[in-house]
Short mmCIF file of C-alpha atoms in Angstrom, two decimals:
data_model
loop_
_atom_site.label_atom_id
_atom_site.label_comp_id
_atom_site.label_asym_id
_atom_site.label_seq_id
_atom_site.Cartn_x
_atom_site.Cartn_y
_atom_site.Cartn_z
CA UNK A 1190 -18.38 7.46 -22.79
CA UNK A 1191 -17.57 11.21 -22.96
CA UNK A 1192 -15.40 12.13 -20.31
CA UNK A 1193 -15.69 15.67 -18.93
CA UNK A 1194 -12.56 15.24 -17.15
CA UNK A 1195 -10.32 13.28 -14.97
CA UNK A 1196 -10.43 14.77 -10.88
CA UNK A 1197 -7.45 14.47 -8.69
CA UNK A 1198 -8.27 11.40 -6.93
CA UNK A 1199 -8.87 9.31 -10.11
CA UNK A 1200 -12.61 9.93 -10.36
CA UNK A 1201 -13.62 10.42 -13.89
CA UNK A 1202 -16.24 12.80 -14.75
CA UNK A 1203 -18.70 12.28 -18.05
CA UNK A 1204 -19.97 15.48 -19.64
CA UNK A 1205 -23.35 13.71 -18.43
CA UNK A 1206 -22.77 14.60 -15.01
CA UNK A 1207 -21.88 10.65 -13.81
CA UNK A 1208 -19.24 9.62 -12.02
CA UNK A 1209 -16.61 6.90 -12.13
CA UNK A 1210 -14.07 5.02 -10.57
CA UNK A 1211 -12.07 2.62 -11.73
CA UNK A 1212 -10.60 -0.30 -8.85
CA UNK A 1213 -8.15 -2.34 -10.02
CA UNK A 1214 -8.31 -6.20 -8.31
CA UNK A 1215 -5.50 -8.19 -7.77
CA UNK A 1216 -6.87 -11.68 -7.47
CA UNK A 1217 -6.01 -14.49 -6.25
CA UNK A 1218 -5.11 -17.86 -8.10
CA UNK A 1219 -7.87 -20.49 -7.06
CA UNK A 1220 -6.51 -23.18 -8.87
CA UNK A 1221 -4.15 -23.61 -6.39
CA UNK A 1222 -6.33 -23.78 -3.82
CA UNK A 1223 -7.69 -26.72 -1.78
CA UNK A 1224 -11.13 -27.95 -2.18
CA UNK A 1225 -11.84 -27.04 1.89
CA UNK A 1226 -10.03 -23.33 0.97
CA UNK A 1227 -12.06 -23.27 -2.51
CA UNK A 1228 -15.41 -23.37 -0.67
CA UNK A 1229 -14.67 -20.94 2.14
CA UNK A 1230 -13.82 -18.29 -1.03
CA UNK A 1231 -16.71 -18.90 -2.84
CA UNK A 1232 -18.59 -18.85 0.57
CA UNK A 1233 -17.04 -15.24 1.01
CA UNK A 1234 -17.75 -14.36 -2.62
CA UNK A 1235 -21.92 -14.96 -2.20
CA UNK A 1236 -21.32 -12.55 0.83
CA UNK A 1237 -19.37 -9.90 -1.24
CA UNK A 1238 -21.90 -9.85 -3.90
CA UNK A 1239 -25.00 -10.12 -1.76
CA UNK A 1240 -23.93 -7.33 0.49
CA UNK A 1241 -23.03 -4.91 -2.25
CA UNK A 1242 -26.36 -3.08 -2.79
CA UNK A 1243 -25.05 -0.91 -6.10
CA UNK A 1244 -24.63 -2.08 -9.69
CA UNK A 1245 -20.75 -2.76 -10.69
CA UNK A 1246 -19.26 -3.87 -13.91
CA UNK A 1247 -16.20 -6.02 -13.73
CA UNK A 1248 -13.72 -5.56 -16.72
CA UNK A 1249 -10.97 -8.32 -17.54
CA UNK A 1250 -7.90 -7.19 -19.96
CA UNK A 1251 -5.77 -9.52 -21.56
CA UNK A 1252 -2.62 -8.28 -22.64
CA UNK A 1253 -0.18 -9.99 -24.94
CA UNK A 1254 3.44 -10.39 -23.55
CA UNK A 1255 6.19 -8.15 -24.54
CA UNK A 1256 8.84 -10.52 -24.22
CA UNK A 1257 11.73 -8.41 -25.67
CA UNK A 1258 13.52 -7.88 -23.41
CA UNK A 1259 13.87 -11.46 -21.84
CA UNK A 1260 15.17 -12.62 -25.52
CA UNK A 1261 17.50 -10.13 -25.82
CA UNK A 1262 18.77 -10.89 -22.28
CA UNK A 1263 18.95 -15.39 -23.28
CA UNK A 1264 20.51 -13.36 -26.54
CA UNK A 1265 23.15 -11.63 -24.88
CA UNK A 1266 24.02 -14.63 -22.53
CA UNK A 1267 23.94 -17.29 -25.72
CA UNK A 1268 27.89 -15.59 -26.54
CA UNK A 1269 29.23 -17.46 -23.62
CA UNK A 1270 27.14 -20.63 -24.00
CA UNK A 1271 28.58 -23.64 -25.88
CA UNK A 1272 26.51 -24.69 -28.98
CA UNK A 1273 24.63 -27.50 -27.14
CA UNK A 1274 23.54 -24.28 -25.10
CA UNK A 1275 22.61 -21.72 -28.07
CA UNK A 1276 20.81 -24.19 -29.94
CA UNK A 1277 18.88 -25.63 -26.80
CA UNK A 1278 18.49 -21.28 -26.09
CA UNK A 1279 17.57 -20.60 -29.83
CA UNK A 1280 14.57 -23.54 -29.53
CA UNK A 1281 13.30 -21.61 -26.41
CA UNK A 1282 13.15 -18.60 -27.90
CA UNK A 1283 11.45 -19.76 -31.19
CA UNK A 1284 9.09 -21.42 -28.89
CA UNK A 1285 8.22 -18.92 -26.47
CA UNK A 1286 7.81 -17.00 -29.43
CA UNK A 1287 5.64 -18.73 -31.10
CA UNK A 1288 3.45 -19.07 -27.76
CA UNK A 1289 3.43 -15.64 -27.35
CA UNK A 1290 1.98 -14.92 -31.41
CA UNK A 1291 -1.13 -17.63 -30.46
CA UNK A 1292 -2.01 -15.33 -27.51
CA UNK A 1293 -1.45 -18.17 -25.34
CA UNK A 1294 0.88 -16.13 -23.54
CA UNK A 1295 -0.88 -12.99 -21.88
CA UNK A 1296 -1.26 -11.20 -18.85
CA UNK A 1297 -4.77 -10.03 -17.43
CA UNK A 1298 -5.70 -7.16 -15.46
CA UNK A 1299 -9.10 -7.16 -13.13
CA UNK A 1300 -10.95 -4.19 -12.84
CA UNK A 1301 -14.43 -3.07 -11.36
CA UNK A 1302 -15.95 -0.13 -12.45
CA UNK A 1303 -18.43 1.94 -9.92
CA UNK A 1304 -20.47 5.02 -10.91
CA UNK A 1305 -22.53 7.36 -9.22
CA UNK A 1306 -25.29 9.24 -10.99
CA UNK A 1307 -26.95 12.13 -9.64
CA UNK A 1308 -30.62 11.25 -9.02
CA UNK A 1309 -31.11 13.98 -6.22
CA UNK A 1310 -31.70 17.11 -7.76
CA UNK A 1311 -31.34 18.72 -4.42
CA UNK A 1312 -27.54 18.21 -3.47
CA UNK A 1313 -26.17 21.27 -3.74
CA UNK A 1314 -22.15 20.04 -4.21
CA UNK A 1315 -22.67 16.91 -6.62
CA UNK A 1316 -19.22 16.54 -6.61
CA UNK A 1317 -18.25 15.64 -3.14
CA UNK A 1318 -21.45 13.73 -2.45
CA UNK A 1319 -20.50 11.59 -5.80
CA UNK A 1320 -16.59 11.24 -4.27
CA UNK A 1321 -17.83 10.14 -1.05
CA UNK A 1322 -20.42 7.70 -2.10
CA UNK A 1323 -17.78 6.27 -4.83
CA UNK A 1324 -15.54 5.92 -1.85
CA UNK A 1325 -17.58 4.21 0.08
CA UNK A 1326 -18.42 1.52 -2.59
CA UNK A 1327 -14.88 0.97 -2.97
CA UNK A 1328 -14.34 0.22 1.09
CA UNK A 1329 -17.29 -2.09 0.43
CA UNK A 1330 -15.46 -3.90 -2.35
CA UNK A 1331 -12.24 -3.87 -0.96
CA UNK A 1332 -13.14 -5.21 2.43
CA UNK A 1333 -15.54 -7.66 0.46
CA UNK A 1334 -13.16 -8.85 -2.03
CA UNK A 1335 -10.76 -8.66 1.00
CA UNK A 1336 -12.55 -11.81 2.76
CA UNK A 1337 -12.37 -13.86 -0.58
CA UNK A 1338 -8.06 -13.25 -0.07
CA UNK A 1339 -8.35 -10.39 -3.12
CA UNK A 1340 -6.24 -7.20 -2.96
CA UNK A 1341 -8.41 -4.02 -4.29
CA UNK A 1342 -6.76 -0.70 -5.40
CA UNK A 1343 -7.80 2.44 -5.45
CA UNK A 1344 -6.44 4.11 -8.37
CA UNK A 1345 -6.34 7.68 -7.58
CA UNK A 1346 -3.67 8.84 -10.30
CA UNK A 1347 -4.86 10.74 -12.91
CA UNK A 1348 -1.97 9.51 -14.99
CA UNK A 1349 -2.90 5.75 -14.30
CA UNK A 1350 -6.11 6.49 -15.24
CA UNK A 1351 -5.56 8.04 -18.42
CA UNK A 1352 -3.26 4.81 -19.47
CA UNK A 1353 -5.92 2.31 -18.47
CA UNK A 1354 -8.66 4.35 -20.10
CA UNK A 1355 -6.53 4.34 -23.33
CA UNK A 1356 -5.98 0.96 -23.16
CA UNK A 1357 -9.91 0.44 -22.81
CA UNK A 1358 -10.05 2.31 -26.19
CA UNK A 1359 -7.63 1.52 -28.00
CA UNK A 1360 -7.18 -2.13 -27.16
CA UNK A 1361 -5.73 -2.98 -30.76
CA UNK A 1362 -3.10 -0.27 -31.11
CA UNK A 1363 -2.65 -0.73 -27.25
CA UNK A 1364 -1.90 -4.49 -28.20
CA UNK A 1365 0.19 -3.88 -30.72
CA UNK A 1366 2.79 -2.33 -28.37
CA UNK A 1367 2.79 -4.42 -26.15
#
């Protein structure tokens, strides 16, 4: 993807005249759910996806956990501990640790991923008619995902959306420091 450039609200533009927004989802955990609530969201979900008349990718990042600074935190308490304590605390660590280096330990961040091409050769301001139809997509997804107990957000920081595109890109140095 060759991005033209990023526009105020978040909306990237590709030197092939497309648009795109990124939405990031904040879902909601449905193993914890009842059967009864389990079927109602899944009911809600067929509705979401039947009523959204566009094409939409939907992007899942795992992310390995930095868990520095919690060890050195259980480090800097272990001073005070009696030894029962450190080497119970010393376990953990080696543990969590070790969790952590099998990737069985990582976070995950939901995104969908609109676009608008120009297919109208007769809009004269591309721009805004591509920002207003992205926008609209996104209330469609939001209030969709909404009904399923999902929180959409519209990332409209150019900053946030240079870190999440670099991540996108770069997933192994991005892993790497994490």
């Amino acid at each position: 993807m060759k991005i033209d450039k990023i526009l105020e609200n978040g909306i990237i533009k590709t030197k092939d005249n497309r648009y795109i927004k990124i939405i990031k989802i904040n879902p909601i955990n449905f193993n914890l759910k009842s059967d009864l609530e389990k079927e109602a969201i899944l009911n809600s979900y067929k509705i979401f996806l039947k009523t959204c008349d566009f094409n939409f990718q939907i992007l899942i990042q795992s992310n390995k956990e930095d868990l520095s600074n919690h060890f050195s935190q259980i480090n800097n308490n272990l001073i005070q501990e009696e030894k029962n304590i450190q080497e119970i605390s010393k376990k953990y660590i080696n543990y969590i640790k070790e969790l952590n280096n099998n990737k069985k330990s990582s976070s995950k961040n939901y995104y969908i991923i609109i676009d608008y091409i120009n297919k109208n050769n007769e809009i004269m301001d591309v721009q805004t008619h591509a920002i207003e139809n992205l926008n609209d997509k996104f209330f469609k997804i939001k209030d969709g995902l909404a009904r399923c107990g999902n929180i959409a957000i519209d990332l409209n920081d150019k900053e946030q959306i240079k870190n999440i595109l670099f991540s996108f890109f770069n997933t192994r140095i991005y892993s790497n420091n994490k």
